[in-house]
PDB file of C-alpha atoms and ligand atoms in Angstrom:
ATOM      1  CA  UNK X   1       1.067  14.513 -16.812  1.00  0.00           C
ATOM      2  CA  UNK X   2       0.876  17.470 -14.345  1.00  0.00           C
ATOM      3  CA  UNK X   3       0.430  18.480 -10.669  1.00  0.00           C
ATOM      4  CA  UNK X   4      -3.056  19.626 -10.458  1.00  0.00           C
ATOM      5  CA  UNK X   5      -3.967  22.251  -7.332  1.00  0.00           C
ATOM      6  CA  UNK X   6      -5.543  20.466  -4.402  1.00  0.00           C
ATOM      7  CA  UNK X   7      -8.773  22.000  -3.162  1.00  0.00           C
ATOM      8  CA  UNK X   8      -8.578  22.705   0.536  1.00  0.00           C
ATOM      9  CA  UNK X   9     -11.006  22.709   3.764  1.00  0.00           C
ATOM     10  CA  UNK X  10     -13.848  25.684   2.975  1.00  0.00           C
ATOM     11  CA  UNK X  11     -14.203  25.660  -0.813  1.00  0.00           C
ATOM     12  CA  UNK X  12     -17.900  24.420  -1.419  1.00  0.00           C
ATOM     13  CA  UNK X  13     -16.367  21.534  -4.025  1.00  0.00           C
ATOM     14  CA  UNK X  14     -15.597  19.202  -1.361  1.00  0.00           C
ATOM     15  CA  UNK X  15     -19.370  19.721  -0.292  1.00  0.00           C
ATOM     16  CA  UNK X  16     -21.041  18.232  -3.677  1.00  0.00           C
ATOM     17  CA  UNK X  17     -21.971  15.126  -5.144  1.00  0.00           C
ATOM     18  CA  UNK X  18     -19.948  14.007  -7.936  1.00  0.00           C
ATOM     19  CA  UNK X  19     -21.696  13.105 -11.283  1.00  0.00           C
ATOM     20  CA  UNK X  20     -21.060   9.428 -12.643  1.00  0.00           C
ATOM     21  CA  UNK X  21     -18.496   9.544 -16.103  1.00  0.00           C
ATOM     22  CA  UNK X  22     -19.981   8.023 -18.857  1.00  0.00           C
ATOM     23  CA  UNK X  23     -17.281   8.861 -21.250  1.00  0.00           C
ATOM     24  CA  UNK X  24     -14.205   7.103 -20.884  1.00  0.00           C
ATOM     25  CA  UNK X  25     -11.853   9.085 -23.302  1.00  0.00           C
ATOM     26  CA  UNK X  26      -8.318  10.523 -22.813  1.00  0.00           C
ATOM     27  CA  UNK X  27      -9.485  13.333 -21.139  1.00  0.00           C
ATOM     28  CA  UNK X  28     -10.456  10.633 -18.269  1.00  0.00           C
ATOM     29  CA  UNK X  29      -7.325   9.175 -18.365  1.00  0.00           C
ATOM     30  CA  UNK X  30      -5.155  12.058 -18.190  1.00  0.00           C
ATOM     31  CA  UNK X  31      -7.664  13.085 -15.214  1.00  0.00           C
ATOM     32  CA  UNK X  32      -6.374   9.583 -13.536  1.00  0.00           C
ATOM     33  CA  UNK X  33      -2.501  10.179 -14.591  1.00  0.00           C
ATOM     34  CA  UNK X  34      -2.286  13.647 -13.089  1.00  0.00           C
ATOM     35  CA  UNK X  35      -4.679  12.257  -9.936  1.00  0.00           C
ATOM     36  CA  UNK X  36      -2.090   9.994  -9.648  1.00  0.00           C
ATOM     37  CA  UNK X  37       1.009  12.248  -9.976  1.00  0.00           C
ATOM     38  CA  UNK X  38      -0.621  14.729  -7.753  1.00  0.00           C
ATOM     39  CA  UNK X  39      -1.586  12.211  -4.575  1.00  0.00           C
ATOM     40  CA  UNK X  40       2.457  10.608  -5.417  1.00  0.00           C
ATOM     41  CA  UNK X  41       3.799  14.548  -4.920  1.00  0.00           C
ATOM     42  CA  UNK X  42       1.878  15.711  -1.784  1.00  0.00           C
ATOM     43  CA  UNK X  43       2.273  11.855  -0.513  1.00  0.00           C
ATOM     44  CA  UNK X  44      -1.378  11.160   0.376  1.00  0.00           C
ATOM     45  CA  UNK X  45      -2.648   7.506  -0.217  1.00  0.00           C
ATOM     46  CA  UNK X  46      -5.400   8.443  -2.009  1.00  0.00           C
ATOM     47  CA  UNK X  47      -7.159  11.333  -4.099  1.00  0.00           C
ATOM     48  CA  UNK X  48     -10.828  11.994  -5.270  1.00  0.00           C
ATOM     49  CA  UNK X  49     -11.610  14.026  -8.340  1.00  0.00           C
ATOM     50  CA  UNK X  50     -13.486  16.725  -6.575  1.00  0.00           C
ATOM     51  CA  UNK X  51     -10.727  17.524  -4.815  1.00  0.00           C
ATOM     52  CA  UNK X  52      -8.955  18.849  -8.072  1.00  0.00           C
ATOM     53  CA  UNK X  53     -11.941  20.347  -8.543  1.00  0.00           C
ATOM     54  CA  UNK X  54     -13.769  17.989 -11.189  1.00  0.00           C
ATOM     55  CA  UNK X  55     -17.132  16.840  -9.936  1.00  0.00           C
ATOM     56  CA  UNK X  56     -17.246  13.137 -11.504  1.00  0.00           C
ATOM     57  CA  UNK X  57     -16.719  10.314  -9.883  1.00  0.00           C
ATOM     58  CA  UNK X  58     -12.899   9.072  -9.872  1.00  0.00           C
ATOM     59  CA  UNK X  59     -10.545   8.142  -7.501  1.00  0.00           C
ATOM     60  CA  UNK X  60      -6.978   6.742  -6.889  1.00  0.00           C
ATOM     61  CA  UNK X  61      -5.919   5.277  -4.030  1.00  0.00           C
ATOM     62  CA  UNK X  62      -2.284   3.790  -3.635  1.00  0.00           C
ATOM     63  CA  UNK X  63      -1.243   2.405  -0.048  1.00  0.00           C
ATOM     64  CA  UNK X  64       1.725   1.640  -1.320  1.00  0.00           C
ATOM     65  CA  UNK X  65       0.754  -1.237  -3.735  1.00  0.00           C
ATOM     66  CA  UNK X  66       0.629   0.629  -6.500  1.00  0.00           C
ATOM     67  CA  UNK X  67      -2.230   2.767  -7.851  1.00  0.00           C
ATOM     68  CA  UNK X  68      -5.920   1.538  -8.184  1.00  0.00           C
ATOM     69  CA  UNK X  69      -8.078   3.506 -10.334  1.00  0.00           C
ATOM     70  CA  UNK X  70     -11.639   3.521  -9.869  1.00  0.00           C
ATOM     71  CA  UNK X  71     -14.478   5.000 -11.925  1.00  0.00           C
ATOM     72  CA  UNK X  72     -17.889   5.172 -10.900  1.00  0.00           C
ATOM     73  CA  UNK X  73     -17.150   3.284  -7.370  1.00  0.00           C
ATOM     74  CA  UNK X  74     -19.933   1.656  -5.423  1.00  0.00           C
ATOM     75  CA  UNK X  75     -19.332  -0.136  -2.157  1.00  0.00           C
ATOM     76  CA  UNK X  76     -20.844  -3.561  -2.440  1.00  0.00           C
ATOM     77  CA  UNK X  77     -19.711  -5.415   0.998  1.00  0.00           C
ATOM     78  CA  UNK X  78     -18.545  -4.334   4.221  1.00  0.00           C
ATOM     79  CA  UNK X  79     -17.059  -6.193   6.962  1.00  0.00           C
ATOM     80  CA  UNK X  80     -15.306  -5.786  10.854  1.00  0.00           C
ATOM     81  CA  UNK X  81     -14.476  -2.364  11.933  1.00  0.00           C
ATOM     82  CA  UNK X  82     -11.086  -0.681  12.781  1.00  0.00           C
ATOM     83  CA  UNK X  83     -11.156   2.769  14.603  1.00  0.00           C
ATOM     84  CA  UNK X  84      -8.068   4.690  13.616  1.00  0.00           C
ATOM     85  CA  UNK X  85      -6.202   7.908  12.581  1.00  0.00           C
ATOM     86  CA  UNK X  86      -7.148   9.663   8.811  1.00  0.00           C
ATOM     87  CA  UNK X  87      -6.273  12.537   7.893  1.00  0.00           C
ATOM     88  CA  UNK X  88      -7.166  13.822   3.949  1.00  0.00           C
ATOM     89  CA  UNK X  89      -4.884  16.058   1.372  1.00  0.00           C
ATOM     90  CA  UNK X  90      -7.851  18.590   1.725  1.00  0.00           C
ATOM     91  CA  UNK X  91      -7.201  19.414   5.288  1.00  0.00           C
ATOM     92  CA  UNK X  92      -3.483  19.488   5.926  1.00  0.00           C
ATOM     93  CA  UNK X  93      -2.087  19.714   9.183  1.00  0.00           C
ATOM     94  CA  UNK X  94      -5.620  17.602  10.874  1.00  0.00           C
ATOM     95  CA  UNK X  95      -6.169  14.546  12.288  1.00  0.00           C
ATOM     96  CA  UNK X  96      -8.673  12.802  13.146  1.00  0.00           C
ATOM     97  CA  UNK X  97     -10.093   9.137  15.320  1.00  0.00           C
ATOM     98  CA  UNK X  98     -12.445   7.575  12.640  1.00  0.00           C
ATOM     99  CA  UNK X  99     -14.537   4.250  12.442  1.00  0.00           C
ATOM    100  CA  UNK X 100     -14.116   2.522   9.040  1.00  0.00           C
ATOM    101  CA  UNK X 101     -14.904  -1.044   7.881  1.00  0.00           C
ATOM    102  CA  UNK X 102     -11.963  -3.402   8.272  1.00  0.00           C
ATOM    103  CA  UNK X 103     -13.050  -5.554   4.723  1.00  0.00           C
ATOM    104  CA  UNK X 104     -14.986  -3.497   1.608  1.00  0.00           C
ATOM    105  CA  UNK X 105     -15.521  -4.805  -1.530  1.00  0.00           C
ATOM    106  CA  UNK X 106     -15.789  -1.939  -4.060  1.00  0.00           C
ATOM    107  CA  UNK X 107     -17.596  -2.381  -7.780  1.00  0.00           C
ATOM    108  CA  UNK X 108     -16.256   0.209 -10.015  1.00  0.00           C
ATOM    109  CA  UNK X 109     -15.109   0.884 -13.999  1.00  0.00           C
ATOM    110  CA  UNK X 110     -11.879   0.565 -14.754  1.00  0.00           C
ATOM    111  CA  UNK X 111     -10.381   3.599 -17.303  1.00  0.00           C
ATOM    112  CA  UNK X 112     -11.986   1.815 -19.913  1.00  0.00           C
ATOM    113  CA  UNK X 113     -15.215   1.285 -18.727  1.00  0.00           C
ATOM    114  CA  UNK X 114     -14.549  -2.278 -18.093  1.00  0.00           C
ATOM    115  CA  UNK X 115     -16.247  -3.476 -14.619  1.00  0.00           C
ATOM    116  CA  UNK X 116     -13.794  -4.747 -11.768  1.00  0.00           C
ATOM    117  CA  UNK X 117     -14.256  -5.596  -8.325  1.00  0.00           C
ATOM    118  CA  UNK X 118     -11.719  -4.725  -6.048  1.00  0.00           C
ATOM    119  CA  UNK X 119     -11.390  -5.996  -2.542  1.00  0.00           C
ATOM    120  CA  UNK X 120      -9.243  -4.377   0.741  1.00  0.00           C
ATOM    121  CA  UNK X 121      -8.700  -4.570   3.737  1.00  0.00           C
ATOM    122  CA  UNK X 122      -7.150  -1.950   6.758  1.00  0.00           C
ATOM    123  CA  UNK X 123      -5.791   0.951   5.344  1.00  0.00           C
ATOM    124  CA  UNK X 124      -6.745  -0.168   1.570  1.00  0.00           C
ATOM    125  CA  UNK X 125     -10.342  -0.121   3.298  1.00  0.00           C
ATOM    126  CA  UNK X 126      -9.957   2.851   5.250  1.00  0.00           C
ATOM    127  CA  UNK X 127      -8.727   4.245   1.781  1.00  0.00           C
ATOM    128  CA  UNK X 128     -11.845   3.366  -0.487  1.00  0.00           C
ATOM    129  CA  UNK X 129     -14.755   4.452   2.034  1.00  0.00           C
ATOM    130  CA  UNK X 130     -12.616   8.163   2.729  1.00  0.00           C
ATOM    131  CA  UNK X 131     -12.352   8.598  -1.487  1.00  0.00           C
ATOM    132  CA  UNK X 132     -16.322   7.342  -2.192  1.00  0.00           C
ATOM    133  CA  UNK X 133     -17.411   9.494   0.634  1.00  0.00           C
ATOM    134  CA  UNK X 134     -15.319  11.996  -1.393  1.00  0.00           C
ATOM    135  CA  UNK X 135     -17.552  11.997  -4.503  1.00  0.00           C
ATOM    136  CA  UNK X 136     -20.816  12.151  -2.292  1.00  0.00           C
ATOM    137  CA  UNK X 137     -19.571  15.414  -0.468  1.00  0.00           C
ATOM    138  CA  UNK X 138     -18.952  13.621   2.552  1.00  0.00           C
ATOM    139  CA  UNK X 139     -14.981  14.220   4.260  1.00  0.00           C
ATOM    140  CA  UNK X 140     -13.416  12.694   7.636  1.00  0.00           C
ATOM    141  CA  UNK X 141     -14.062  15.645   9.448  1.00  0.00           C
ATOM    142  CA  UNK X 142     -17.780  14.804  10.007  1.00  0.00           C
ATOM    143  CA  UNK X 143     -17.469  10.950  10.819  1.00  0.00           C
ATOM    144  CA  UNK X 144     -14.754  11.927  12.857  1.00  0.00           C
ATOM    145  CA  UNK X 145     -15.006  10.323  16.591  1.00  0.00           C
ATOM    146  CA  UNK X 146     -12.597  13.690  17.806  1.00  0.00           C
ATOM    147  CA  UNK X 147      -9.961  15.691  16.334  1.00  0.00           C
ATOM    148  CA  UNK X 148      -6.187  15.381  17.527  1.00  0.00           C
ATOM    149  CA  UNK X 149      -3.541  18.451  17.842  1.00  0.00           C
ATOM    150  CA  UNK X 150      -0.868  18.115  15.188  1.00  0.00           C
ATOM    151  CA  UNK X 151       1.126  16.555  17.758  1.00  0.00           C
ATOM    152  CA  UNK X 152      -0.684  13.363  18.991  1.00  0.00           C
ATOM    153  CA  UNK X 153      -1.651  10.491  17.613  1.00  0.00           C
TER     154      UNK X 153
HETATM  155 CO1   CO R   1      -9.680  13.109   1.603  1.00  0.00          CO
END
């Protein structure tokens, strides 16, 4: 496993739309192991694969619950809202007051290309809709309600 470089605020990556994986090989899952290493090190909750630079659509998300990898994540359900602080590994040092679902129910491969469901709620949910908007080229910044100062919250 290794630390991969996290892409930051201004490189056009975070800007595309990810393509769906259709091979689920070891190069996939040593994409998810160093995903996972890499959002453990810089101590975000959860990572998309564009933002190592790989345009397919991957994510890990781990609230503290352990990791959840999904591939090819669609959101299937939605529920309540919650209106709340985010922030993303992409954009270090800003905040943001964003609107989120408080209940999503996510469809998604698992790193064999089995399906699985996988249902959250409050940050877990907050967590899933930030990574999917990820892979469409979509980040907090532009659903943000306002930006805070480093200092507030
Ligand atoms: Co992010």
């Amino acid at each position: 496993m290794a630390i991969r470089n996290i892409v930051l605020d201004g490189d056009d990556v975070l800007r595309k739309v990810s393509r769906p994986v259709t091979i689920f090989d070891e190069k996939l899952h040593l994409l998810l192991d160093d995903m996972a290493e890499t959002m453990h090190k810089a101590e975000g909750v959860g990572l998309a694969a564009p933002q190592v630079g790989i345009l397919r659509r991957v994510i890990v998300v781990d609230v503290g619950e352990g990791v959840i990898e999904l591939i090819n994540p669609e959101l299937i359900s939605k529920r309540g809202s919650q209106t709340g602080n985010e922030g993303c590994l992409s954009f270090p040092g800003q905040w943001g007051i964003v609107t989120r679902p408080m209940k999503v129910k996510v469809k998604a491969q698992n790193r064999y290309g089995e399906e699985i469901i996988v249902k959250g709620e409050a940050l877990l949910a907050r967590a899933l809709c930030h990574e999917i908007d990820h892979l469409n080229g979509v980040v907090f910044v532009d659903l943000a309600e306002r930006m805070l100062g480093p200092d507030e919250d």
